[in-house]
Tab-separated table of C-alpha atoms in Angstrom:
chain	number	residue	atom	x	y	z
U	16	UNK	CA	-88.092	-29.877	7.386
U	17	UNK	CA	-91.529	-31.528	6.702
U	18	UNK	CA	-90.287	-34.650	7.788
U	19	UNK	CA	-89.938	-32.462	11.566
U	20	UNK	CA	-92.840	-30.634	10.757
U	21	UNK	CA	-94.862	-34.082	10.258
U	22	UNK	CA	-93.657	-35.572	13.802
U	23	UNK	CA	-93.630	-32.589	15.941
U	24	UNK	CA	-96.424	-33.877	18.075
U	25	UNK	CA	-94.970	-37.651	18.112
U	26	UNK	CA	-91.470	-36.347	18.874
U	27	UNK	CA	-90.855	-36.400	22.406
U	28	UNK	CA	-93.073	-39.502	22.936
U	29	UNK	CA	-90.373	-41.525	20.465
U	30	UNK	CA	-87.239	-39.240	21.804
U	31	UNK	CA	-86.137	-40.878	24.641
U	32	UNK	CA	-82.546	-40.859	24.076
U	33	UNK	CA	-82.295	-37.583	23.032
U	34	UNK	CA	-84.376	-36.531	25.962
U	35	UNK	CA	-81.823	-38.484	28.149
U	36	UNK	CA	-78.923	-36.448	26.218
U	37	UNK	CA	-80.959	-33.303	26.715
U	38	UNK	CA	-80.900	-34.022	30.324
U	39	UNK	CA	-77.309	-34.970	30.368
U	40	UNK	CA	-75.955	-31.876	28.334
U	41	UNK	CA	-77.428	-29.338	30.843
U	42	UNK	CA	-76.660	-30.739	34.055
U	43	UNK	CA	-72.517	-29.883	32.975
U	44	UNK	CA	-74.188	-26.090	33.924
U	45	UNK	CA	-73.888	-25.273	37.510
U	46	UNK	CA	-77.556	-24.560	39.407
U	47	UNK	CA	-77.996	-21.339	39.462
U	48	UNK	CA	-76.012	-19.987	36.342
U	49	UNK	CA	-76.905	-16.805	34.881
U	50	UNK	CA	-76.120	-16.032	31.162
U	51	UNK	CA	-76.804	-12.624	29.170
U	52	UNK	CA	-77.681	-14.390	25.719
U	53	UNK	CA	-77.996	-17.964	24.725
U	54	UNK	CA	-77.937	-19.165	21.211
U	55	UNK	CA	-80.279	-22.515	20.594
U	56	UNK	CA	-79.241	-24.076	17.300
U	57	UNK	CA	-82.136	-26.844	16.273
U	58	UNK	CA	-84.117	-26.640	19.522
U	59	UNK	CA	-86.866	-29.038	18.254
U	60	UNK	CA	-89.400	-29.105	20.786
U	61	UNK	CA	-87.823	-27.605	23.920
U	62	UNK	CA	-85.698	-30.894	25.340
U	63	UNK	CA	-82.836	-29.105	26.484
U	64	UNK	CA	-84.036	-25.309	26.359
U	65	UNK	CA	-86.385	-27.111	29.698
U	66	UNK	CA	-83.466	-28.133	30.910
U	67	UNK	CA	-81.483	-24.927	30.682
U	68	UNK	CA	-84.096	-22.797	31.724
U	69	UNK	CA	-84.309	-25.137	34.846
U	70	UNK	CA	-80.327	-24.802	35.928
U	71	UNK	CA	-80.323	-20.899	34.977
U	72	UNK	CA	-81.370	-17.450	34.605
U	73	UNK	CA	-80.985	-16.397	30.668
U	74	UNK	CA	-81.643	-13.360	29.925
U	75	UNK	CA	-82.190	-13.494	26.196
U	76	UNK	CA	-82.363	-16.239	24.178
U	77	UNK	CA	-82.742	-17.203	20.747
U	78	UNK	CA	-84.005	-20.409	19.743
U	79	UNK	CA	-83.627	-22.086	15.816
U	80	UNK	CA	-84.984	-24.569	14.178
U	81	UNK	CA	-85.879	-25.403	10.674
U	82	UNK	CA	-89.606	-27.075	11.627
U	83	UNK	CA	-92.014	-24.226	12.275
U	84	UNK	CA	-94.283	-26.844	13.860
U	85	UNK	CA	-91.345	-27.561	16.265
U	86	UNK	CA	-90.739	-23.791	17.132
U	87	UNK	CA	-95.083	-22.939	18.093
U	88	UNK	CA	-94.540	-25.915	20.552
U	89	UNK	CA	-91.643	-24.380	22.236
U	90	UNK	CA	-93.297	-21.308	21.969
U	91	UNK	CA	-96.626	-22.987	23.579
U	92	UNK	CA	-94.511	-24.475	26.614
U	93	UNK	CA	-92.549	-21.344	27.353
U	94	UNK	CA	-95.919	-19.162	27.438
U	95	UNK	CA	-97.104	-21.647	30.007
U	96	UNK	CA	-93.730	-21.270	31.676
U	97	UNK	CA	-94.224	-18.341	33.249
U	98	UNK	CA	-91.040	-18.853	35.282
U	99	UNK	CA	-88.226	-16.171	35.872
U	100	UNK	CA	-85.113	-17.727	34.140
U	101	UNK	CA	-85.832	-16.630	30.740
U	102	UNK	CA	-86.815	-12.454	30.118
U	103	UNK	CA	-86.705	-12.264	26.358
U	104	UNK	CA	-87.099	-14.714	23.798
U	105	UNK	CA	-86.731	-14.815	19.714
U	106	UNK	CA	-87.968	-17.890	17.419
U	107	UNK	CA	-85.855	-18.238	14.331
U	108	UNK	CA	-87.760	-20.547	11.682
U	109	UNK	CA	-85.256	-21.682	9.194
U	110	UNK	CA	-81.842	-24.093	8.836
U	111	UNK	CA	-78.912	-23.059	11.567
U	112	UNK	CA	-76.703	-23.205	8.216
U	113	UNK	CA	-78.213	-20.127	7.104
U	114	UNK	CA	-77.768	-17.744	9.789
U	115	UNK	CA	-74.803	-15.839	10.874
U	116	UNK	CA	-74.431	-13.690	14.036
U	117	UNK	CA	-72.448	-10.626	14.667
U	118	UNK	CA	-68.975	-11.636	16.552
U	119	UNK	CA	-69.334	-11.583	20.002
U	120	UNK	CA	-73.303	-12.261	20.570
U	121	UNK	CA	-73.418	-15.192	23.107
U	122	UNK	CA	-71.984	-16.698	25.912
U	123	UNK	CA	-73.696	-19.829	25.746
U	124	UNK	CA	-74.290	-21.562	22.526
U	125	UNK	CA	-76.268	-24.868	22.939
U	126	UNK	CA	-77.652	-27.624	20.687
U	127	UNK	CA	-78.245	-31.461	21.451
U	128	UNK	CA	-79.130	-34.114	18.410
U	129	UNK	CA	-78.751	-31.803	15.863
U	130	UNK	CA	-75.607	-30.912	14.184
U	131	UNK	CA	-75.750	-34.404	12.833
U	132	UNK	CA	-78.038	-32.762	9.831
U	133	UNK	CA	-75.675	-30.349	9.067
U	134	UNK	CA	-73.668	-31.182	6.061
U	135	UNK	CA	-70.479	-29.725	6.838
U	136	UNK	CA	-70.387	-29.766	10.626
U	137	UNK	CA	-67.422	-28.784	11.358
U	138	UNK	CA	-67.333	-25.614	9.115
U	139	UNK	CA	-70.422	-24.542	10.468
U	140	UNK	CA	-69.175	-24.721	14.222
U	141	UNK	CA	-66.175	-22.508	13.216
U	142	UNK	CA	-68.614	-20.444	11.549
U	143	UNK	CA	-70.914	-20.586	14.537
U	144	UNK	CA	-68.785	-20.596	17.173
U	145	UNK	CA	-66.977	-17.174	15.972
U	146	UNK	CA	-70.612	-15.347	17.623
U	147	UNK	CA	-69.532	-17.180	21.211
U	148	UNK	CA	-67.994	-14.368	23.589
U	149	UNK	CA	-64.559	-14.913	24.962
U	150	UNK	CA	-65.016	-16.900	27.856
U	151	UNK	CA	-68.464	-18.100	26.541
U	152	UNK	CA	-69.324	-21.438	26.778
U	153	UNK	CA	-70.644	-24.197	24.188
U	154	UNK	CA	-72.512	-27.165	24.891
U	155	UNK	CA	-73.154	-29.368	22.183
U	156	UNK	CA	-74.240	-33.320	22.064
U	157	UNK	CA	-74.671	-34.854	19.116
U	158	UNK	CA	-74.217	-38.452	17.392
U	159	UNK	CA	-71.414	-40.576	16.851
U	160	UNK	CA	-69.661	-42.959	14.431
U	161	UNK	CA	-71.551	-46.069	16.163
U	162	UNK	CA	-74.966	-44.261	15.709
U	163	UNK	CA	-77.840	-46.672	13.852
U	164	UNK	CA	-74.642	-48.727	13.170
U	165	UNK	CA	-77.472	-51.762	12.743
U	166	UNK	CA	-79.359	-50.275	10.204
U	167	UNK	CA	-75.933	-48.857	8.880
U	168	UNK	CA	-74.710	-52.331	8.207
U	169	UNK	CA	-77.264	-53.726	6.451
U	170	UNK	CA	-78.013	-50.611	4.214
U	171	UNK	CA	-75.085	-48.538	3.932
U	172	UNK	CA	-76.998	-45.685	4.135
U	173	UNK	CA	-76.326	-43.497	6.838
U	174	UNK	CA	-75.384	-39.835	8.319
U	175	UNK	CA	-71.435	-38.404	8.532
U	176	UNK	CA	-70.848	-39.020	12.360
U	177	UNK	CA	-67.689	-37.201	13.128
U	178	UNK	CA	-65.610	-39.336	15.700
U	179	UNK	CA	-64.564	-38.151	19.439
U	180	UNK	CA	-61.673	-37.984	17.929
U	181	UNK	CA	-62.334	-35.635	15.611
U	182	UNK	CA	-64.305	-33.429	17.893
U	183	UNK	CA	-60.979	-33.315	20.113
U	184	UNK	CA	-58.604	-32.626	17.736
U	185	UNK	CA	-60.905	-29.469	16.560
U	186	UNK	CA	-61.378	-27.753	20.032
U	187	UNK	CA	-57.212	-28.496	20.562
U	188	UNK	CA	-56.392	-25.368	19.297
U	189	UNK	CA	-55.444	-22.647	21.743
U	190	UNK	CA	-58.674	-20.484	21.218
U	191	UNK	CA	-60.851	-23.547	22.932
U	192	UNK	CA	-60.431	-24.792	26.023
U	193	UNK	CA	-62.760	-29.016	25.991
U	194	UNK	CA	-63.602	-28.672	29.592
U	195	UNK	CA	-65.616	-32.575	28.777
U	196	UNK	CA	-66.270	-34.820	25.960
U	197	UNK	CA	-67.155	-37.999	26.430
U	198	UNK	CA	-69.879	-40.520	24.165
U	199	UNK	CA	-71.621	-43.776	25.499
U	200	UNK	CA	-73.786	-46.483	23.894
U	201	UNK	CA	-77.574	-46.668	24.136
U	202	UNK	CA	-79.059	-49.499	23.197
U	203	UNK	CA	-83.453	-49.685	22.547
U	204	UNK	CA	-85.110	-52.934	21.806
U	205	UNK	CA	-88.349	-53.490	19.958
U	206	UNK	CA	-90.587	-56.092	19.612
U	207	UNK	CA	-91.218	-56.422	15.665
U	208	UNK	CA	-89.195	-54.376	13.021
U	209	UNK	CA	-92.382	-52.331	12.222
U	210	UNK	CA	-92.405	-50.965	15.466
U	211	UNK	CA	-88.544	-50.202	15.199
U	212	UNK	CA	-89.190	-48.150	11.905
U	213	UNK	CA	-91.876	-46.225	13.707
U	214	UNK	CA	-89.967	-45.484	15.803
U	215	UNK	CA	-87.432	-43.453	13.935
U	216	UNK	CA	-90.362	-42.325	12.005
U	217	UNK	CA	-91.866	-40.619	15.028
U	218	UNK	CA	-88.524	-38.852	15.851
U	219	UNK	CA	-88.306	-37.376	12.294
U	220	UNK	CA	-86.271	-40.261	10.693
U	221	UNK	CA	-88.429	-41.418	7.188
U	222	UNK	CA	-85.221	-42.307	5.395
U	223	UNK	CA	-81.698	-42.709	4.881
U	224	UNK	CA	-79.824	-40.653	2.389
U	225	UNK	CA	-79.732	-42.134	-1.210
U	226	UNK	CA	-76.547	-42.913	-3.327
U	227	UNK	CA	-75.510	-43.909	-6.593
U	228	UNK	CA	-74.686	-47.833	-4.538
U	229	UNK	CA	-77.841	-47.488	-2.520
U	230	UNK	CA	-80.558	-45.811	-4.140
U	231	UNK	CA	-83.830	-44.742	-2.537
U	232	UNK	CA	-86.538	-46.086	-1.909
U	233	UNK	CA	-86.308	-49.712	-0.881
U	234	UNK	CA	-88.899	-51.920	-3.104
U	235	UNK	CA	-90.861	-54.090	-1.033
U	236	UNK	CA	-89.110	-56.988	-1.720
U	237	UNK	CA	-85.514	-55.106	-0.510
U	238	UNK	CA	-87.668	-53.974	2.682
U	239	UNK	CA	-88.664	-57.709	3.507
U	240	UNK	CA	-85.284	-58.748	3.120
U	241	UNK	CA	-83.524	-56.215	5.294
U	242	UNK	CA	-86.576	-57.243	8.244
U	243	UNK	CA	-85.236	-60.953	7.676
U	244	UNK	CA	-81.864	-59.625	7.920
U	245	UNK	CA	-82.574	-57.716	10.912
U	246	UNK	CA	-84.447	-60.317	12.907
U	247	UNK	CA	-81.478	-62.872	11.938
U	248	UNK	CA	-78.195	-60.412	13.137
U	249	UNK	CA	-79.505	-58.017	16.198
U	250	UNK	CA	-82.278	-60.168	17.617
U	251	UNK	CA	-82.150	-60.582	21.231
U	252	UNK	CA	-84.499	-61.956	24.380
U	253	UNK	CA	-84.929	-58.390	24.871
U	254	UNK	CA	-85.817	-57.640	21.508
U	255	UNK	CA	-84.312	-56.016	18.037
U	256	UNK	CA	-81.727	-53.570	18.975
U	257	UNK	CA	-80.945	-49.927	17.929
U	258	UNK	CA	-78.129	-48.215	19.154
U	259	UNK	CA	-77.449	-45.156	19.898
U	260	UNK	CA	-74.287	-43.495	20.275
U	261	UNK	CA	-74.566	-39.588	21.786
U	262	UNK	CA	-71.375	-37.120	21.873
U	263	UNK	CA	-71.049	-34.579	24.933
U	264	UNK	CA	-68.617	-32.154	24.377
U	265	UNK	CA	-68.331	-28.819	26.893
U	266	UNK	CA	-65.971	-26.174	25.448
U	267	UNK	CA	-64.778	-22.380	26.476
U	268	UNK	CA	-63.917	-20.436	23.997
U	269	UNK	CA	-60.296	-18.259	25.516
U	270	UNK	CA	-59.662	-15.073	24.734
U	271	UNK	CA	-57.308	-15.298	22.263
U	272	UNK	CA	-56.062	-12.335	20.714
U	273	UNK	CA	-57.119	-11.574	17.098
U	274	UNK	CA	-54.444	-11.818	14.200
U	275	UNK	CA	-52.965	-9.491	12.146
U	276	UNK	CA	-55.359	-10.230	9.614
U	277	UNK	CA	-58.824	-10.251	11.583
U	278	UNK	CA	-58.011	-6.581	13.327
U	279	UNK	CA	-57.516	-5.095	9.515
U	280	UNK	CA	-60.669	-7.000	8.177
């Protein structure tokens, strides 16, 4: 969280492909849509609540995120808003992984280059998702296998990046409906590795996780060598490359009756 707290106001000048999958995410609503509640899970700074609030009316909305920092921006742009598409608003300070929702509460659940953080993803979207109305609709982008895989390599440190694969074969069960998934490959290129690190520094990124094989932090001497390692693998005339590789997925959840045990509980 302070890591997000820290970079709140560097954020969206560094975010450019999650801005692009921001973008991306909401234009698979139609113009015009109109939605009773929305659920935001780790809005950051208001990337794809602009967006939604530009394709449709919503007339409540809650938006989460564990950086407090990130929330009073969000806050700040929708004050200046002043548009029609939104009527009522609540900011939830604290992890998505901690909150649970009665059954039933939204019909659109959103969320772009987040669930990533979330240690058990796919538990938490079953958890989640069980607060998505029948026929409500979940929009979700996040990061896959491929993501980093440059810095991946040479540290083998890294996030769990579930596969398209995997994403499928969870929403293949008869109470979703995958209206669209697809991923794609975005590569940046920097000039010097110093600018690549501030980079990810900017967008909230100080580290990689530690483990027994790969502790943190890097010594100076094991940060020289990865830049030499760097510069000698994924240099290009266009620069040092990072790739990115963002997940769209666009689900309905069917109204499937409940079982046995779920009308006696």
């Amino acid at each position: 969280m302070l890591a997000f707290d820290r970079r709140a106001f560097t954020y969206e000048e560094a975010a450019i492909v999650q801005a692009k999958m921001a973008t991306h995410l909401a234009s698979f609503i139609p113009q015009g849509s109109f939605f009773h509640a929305c659920y935001e899970f780790g809005c950051g700074t208001g990337l794809l609540t602009n967006q939604l609030l530009h394709r449709s009316t919503i007339e409540n909305m809650l938006l989460n995120d564990q950086s407090p920092q990130m929330l009073h921006i969000v806050e700040q742009k929708l004050q200046a808003y002043r548009g029609d598409s939104l009527h009522q608003v609540k900011f939830v300070a604290d992890s998505a992984e901690n909150l649970s929702h009665p059954r039933d509460s939204f019909d659109l659940i959103a969320s772009s280059a987040t669930l990533q953080w979330i240690a058990s993803p796919f538990t938490f979207l079953q958890q989640t998702l069980d607060s998505l109305r029948p026929q409500g609709i979940l929009l979700l982008a996040t990061f896959g296998e491929k993501n980093l895989y440059e810095l991946r390599s040479l540290t083998q440190r890294g996030l769990f990046y579930p596969t398209l694969e995997e994403f499928k074969d969870f929403f293949s069960s008869k109470q979703y409906t995958l209206l669209h998934a697809e991923e794609e490959l975005i590569p940046l290129f920097f000039p010097t590795i110093k600018s690549l690190f501030c980079h990810l520094q900017h967008t909230g990124v100080n580290s990689f996780p530690s483990t027994p094989e790969a502790p943190l932090p890097l010594r100076p001497q094991e940060l020289k060598a990865l830049a030499t390692s760097y510069q000698a693998l994924f240099s290009s005339p266009e620069g040092l490359s990072l790739t990115y590789h963002p997940i769209y997925l666009v689900v309905v959840k069917n109204d499937v009756p409940l079982s046995p045990e779920e009308t006696n509980s």
